[in-house]
PDB file of N, CA and C in Angstrom:
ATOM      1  N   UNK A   9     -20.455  34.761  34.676  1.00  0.00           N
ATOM      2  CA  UNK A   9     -19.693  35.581  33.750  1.00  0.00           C
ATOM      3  C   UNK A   9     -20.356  35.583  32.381  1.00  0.00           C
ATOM      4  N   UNK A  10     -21.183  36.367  32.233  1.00  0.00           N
ATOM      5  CA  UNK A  10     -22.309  36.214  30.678  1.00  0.00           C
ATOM      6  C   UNK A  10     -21.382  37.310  29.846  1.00  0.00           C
ATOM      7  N   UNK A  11     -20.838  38.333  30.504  1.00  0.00           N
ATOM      8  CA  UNK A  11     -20.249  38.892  29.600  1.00  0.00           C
ATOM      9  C   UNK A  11     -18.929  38.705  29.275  1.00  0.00           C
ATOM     10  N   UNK A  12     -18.903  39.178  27.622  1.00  0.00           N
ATOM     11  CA  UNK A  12     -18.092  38.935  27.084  1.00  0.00           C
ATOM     12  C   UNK A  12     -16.652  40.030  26.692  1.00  0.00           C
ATOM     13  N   UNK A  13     -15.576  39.265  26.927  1.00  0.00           N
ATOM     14  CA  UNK A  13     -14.505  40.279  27.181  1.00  0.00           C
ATOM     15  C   UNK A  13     -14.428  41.008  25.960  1.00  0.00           C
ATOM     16  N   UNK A  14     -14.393  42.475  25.035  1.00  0.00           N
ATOM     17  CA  UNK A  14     -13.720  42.724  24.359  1.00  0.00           C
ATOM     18  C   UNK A  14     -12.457  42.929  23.628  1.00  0.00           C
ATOM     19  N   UNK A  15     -11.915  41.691  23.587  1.00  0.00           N
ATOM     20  CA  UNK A  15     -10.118  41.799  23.357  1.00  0.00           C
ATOM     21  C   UNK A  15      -9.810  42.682  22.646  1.00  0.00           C
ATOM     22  N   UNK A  16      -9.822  43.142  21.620  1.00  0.00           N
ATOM     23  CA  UNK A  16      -9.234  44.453  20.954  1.00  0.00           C
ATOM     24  C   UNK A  16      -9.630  45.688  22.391  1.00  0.00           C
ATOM     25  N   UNK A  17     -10.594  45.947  22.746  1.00  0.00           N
ATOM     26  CA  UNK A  17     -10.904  46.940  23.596  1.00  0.00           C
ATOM     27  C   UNK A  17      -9.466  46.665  24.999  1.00  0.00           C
ATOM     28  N   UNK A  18      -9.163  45.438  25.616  1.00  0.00           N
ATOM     29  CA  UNK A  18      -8.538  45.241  26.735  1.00  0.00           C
ATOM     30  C   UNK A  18      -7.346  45.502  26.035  1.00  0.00           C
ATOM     31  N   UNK A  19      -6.993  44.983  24.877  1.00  0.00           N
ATOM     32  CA  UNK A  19      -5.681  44.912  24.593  1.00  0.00           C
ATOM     33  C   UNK A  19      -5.094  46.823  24.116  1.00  0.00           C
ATOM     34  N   UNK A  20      -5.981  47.034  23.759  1.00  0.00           N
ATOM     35  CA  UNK A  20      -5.529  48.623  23.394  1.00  0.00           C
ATOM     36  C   UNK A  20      -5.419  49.132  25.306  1.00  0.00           C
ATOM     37  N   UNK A  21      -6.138  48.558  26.128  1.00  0.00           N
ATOM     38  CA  UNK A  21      -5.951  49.209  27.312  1.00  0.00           C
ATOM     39  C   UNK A  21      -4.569  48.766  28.030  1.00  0.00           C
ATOM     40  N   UNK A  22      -4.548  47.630  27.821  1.00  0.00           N
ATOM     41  CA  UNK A  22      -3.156  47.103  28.528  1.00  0.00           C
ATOM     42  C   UNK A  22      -1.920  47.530  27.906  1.00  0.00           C
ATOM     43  N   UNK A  23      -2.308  47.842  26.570  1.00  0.00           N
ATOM     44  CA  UNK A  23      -0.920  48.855  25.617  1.00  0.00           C
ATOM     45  C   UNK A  23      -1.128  49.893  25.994  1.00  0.00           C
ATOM     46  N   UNK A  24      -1.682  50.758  26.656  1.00  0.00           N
ATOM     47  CA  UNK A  24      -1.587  52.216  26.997  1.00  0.00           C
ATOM     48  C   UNK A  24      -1.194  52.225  28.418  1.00  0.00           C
ATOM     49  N   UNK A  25      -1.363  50.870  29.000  1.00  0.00           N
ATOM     50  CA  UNK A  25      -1.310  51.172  30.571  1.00  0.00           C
ATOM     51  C   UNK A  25       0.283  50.676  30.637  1.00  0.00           C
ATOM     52  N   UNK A  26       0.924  49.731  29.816  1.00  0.00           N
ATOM     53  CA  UNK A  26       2.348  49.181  29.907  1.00  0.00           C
ATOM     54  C   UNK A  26       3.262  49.950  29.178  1.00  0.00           C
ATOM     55  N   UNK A  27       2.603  50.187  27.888  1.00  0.00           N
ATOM     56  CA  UNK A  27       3.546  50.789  26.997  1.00  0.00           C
ATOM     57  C   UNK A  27       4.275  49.596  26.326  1.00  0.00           C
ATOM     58  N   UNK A  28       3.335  48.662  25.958  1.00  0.00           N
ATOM     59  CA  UNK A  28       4.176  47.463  25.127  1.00  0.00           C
ATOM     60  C   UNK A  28       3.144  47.154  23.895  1.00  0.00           C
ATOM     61  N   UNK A  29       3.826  46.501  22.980  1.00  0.00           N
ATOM     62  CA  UNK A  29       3.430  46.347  22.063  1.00  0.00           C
ATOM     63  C   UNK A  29       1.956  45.791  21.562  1.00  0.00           C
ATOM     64  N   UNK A  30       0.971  46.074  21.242  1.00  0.00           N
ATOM     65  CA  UNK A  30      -0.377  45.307  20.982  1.00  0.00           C
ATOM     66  C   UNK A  30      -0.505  43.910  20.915  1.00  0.00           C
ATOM     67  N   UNK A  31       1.058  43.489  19.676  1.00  0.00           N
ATOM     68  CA  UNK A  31       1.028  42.391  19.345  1.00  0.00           C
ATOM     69  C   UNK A  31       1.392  41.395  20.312  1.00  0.00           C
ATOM     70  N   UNK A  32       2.850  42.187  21.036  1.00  0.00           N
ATOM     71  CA  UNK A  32       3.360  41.370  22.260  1.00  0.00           C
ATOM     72  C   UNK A  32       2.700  41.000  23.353  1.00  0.00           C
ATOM     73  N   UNK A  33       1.497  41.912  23.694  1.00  0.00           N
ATOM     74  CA  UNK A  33       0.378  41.813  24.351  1.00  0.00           C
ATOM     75  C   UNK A  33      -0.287  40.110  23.855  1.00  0.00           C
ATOM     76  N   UNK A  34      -0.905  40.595  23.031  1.00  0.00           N
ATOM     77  CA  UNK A  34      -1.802  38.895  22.575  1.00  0.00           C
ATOM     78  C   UNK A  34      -0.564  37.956  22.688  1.00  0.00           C
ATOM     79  N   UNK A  35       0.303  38.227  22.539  1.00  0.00           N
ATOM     80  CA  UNK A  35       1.367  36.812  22.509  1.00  0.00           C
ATOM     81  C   UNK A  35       1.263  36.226  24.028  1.00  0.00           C
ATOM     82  N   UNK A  36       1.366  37.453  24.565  1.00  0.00           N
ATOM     83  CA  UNK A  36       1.554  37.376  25.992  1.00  0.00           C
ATOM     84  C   UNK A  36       0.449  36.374  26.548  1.00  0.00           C
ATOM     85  N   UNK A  37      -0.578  36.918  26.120  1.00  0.00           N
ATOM     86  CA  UNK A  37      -2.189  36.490  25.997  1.00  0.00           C
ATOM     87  C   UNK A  37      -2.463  35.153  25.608  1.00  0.00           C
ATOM     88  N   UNK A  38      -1.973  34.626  24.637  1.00  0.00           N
ATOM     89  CA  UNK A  38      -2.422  33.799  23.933  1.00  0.00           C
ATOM     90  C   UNK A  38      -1.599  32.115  25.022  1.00  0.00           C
ATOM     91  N   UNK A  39      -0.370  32.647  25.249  1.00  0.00           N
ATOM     92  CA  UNK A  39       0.116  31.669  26.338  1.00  0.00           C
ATOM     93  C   UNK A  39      -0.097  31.414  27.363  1.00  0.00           C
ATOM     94  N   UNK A  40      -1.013  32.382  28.016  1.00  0.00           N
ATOM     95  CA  UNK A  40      -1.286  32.823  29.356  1.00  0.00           C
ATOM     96  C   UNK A  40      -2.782  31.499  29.064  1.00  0.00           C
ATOM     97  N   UNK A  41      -3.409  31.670  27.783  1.00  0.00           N
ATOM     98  CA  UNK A  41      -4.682  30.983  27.862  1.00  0.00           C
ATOM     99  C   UNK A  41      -4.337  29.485  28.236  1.00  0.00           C
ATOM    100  N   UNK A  42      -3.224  29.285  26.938  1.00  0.00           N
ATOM    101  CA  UNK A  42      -2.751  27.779  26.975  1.00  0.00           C
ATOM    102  C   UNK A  42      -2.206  27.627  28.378  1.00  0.00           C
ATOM    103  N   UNK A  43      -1.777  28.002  28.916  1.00  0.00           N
ATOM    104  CA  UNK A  43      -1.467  27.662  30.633  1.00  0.00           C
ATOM    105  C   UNK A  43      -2.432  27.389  31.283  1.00  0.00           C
ATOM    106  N   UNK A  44      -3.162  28.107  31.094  1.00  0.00           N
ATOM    107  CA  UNK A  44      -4.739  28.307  32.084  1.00  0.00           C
ATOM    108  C   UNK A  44      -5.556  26.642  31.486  1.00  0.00           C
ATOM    109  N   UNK A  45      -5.860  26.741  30.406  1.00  0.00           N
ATOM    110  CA  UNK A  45      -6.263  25.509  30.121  1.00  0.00           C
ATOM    111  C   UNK A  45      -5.754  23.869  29.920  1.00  0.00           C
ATOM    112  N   UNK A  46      -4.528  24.613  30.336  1.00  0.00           N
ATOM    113  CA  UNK A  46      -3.927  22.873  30.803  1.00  0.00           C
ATOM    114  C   UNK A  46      -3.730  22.765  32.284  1.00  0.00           C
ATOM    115  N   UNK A  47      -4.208  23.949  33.399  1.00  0.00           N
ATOM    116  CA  UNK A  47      -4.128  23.584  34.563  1.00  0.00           C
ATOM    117  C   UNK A  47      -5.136  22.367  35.044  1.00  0.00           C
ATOM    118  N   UNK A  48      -4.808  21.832  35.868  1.00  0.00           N
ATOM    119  CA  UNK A  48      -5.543  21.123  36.754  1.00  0.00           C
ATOM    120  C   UNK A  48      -6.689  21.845  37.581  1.00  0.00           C
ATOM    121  N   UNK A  49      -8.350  20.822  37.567  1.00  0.00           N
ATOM    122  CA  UNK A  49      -8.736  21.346  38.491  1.00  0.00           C
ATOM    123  C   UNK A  49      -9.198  21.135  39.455  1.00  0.00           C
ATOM    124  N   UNK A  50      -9.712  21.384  40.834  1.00  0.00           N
ATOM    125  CA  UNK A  50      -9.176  20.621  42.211  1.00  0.00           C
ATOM    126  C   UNK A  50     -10.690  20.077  42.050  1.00  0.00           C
ATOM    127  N   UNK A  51     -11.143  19.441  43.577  1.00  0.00           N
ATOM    128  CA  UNK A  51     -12.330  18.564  43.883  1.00  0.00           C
ATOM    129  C   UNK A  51     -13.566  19.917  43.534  1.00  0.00           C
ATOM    130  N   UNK A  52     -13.065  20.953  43.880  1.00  0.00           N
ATOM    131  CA  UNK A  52     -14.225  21.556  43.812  1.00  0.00           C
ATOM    132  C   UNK A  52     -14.346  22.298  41.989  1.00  0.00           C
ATOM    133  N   UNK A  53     -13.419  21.730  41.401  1.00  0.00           N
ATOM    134  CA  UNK A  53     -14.023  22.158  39.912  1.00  0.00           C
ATOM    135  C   UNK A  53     -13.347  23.967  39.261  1.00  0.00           C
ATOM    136  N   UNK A  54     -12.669  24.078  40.616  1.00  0.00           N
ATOM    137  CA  UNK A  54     -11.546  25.526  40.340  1.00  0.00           C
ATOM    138  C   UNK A  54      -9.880  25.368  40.263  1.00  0.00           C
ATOM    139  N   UNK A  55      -9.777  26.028  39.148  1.00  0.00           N
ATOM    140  CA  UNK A  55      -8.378  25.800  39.072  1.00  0.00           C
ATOM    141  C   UNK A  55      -7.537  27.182  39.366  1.00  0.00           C
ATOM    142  N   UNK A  56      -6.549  26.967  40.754  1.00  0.00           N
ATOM    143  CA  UNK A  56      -5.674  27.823  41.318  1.00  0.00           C
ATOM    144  C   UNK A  56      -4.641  28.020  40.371  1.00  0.00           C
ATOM    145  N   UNK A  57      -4.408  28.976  39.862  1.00  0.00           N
ATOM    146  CA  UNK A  57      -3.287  29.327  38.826  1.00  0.00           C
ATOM    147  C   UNK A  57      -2.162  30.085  39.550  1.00  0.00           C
ATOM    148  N   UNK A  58      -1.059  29.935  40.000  1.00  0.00           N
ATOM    149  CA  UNK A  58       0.215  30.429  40.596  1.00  0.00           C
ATOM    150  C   UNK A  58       0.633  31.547  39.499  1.00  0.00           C
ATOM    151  N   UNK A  59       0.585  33.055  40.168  1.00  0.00           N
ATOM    152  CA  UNK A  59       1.207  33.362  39.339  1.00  0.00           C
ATOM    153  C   UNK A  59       2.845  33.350  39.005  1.00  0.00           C
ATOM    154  N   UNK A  60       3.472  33.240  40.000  1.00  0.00           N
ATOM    155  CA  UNK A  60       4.919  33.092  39.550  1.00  0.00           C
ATOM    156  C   UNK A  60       5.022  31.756  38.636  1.00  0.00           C
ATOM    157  N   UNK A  61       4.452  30.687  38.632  1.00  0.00           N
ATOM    158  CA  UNK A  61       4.121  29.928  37.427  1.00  0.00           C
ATOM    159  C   UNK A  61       3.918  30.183  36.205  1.00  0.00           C
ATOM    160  N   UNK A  62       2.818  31.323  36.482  1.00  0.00           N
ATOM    161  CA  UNK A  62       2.192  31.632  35.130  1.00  0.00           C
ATOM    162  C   UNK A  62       3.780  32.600  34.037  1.00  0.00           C
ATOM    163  N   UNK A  63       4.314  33.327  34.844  1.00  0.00           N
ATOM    164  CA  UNK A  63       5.136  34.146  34.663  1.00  0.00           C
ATOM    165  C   UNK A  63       6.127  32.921  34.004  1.00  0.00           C
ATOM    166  N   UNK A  64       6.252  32.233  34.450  1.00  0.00           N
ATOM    167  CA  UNK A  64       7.742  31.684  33.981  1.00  0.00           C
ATOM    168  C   UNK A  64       7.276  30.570  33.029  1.00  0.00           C
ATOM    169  N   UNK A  65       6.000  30.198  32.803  1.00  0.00           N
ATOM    170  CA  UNK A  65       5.663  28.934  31.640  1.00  0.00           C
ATOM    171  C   UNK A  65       5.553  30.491  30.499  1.00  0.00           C
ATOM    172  N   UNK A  66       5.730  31.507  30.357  1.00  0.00           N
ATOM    173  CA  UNK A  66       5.058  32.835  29.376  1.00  0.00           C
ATOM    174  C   UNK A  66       6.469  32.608  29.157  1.00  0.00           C
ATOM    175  N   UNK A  67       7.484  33.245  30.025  1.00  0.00           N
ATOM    176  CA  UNK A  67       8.738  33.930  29.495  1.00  0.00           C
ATOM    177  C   UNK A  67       9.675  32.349  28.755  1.00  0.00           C
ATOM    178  N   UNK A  68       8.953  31.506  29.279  1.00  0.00           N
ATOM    179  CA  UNK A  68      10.437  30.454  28.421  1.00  0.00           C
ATOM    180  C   UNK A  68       9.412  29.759  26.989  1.00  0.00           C
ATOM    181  N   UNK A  69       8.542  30.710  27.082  1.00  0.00           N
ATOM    182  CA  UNK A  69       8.377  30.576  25.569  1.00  0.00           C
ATOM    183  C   UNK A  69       9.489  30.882  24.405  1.00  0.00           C
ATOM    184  N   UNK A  70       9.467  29.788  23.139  1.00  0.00           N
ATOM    185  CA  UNK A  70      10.478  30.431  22.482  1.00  0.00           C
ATOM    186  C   UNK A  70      10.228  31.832  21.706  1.00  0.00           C
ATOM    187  N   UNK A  71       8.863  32.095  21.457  1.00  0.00           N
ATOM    188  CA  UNK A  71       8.340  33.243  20.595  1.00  0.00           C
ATOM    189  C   UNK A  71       8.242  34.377  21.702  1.00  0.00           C
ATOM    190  N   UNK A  72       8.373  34.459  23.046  1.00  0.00           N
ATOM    191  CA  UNK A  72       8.540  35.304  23.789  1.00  0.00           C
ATOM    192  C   UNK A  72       9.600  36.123  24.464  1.00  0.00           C
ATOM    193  N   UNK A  73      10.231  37.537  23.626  1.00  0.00           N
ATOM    194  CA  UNK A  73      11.165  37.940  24.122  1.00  0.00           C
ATOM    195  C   UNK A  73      10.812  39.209  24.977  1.00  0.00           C
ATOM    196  N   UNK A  74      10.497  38.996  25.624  1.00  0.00           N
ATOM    197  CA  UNK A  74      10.250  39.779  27.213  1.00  0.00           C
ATOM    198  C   UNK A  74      10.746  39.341  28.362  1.00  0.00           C
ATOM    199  N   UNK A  75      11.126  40.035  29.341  1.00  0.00           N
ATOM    200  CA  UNK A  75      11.723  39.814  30.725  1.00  0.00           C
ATOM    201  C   UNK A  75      10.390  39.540  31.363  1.00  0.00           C
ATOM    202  N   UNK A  76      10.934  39.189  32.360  1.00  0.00           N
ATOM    203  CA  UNK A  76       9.716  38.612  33.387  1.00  0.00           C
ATOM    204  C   UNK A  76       8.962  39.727  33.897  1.00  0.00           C
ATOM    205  N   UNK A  77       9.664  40.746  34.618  1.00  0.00           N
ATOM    206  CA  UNK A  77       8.677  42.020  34.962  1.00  0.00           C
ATOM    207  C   UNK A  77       7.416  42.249  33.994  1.00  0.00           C
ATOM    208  N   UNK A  78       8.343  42.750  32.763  1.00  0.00           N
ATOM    209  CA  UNK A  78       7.080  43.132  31.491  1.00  0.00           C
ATOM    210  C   UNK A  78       6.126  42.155  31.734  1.00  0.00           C
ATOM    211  N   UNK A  79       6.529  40.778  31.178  1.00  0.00           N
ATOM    212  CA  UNK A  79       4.938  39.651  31.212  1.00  0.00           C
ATOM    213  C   UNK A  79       4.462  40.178  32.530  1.00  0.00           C
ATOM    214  N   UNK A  80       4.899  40.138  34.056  1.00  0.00           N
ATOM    215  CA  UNK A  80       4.148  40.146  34.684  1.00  0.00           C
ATOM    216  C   UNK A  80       3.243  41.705  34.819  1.00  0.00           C
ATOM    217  N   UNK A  81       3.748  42.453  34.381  1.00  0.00           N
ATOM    218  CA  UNK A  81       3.035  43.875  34.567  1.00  0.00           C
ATOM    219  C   UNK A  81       2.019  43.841  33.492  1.00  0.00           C
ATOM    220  N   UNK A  82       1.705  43.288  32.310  1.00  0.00           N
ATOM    221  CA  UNK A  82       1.003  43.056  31.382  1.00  0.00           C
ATOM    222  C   UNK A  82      -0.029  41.970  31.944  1.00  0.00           C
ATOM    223  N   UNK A  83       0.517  41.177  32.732  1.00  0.00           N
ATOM    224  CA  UNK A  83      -0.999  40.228  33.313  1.00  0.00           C
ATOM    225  C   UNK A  83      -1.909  41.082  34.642  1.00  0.00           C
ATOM    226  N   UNK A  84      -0.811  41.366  35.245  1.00  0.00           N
ATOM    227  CA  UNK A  84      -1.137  42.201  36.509  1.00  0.00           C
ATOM    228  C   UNK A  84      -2.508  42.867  35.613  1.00  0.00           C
ATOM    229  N   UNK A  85      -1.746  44.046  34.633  1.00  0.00           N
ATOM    230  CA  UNK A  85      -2.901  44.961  34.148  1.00  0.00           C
ATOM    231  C   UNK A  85      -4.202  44.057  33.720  1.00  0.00           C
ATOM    232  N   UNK A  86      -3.995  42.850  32.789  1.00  0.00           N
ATOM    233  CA  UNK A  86      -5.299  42.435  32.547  1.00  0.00           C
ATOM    234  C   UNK A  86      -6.194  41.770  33.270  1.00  0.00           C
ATOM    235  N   UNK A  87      -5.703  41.476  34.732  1.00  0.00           N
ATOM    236  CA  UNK A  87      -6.607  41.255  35.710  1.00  0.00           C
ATOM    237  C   UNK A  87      -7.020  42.202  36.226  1.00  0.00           C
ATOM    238  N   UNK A  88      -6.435  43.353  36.929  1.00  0.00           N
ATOM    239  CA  UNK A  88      -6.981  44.863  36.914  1.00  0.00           C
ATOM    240  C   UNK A  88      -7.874  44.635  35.770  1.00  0.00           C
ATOM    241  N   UNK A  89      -8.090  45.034  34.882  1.00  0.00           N
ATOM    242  CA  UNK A  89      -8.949  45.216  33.549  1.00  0.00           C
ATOM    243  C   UNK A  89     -10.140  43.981  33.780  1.00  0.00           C
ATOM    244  N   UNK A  90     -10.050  42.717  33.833  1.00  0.00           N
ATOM    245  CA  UNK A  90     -10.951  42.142  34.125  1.00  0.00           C
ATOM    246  C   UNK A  90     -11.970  42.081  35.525  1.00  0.00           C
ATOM    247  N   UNK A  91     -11.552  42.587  36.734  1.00  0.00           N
ATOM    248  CA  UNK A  91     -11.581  42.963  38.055  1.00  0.00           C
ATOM    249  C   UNK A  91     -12.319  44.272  38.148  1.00  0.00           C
ATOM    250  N   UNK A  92     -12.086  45.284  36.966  1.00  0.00           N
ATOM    251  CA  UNK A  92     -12.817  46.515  36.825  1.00  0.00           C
ATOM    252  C   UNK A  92     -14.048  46.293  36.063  1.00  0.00           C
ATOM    253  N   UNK A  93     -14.214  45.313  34.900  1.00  0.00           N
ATOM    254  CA  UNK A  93     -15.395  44.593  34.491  1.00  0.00           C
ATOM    255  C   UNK A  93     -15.849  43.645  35.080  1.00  0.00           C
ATOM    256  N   UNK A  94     -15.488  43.078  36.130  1.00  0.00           N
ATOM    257  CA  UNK A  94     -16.431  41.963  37.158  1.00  0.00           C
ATOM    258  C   UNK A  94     -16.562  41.195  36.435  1.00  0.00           C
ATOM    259  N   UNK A  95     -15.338  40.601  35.691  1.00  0.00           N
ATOM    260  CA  UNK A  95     -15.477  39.521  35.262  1.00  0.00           C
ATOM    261  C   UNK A  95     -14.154  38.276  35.951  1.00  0.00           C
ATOM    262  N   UNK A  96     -13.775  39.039  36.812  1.00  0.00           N
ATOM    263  CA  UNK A  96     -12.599  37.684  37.869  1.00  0.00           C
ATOM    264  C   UNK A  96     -12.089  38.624  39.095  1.00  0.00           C
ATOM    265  N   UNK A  97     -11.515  37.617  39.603  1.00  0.00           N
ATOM    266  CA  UNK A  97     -11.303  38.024  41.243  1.00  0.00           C
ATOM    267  C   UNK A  97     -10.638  37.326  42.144  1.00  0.00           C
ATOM    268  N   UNK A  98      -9.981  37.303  42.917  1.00  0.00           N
ATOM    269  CA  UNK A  98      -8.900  36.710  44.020  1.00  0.00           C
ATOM    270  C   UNK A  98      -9.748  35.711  44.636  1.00  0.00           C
ATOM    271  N   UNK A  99      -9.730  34.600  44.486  1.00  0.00           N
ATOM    272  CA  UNK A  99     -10.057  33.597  45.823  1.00  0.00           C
ATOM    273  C   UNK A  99      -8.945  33.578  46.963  1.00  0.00           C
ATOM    274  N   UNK A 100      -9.569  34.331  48.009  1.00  0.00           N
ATOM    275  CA  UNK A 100      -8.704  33.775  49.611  1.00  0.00           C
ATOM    276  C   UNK A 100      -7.857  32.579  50.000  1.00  0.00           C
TER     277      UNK A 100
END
């Protein structure tokens, strides 16, 4: 993965594709990272991220007032978005 994501570029895409806020976006974003980097990672050095996990450590944020659909249609899109730049992908 050498390349580098453009966040202003993804985030204007995931606000046109949801119809939610730019800002609520990075919020969304910014918790989604802190999740990701406090997961565990297995023998082989990859860490499986659940998304119904991911969904529910986002929404019981206290700075997060979104329903669960929204967060999840806002991650959905930025894996679409990262998946269309070949920069991540489903392990089996």
């Amino acid at each position: 993965m050498s390349e580098q994501v453009n966040e202003q570029e993804m985030v204007n895409e995931l606000s046109a594709q949801t119809k939610v806020d730019p800002k609520l976006i990075r919020l969304v974003l910014k918790h989604e990272q802190t999740f990701i980097n406090n997961a565990k990672a297995n023998a082989k050095g990859e860490v499986d991220i659940d998304s119904d996990d991911l969904v529910d450590y986002v929404t019981g944020q206290r700075d997060v007032q979104l329903d669960e659909l929204t967060v999840e249609t806002i991650l959905d899109a930025e894996m679409d978005y990262l998946m269309d730049k070949g920069l991540a992908g489903y392990i089996d």
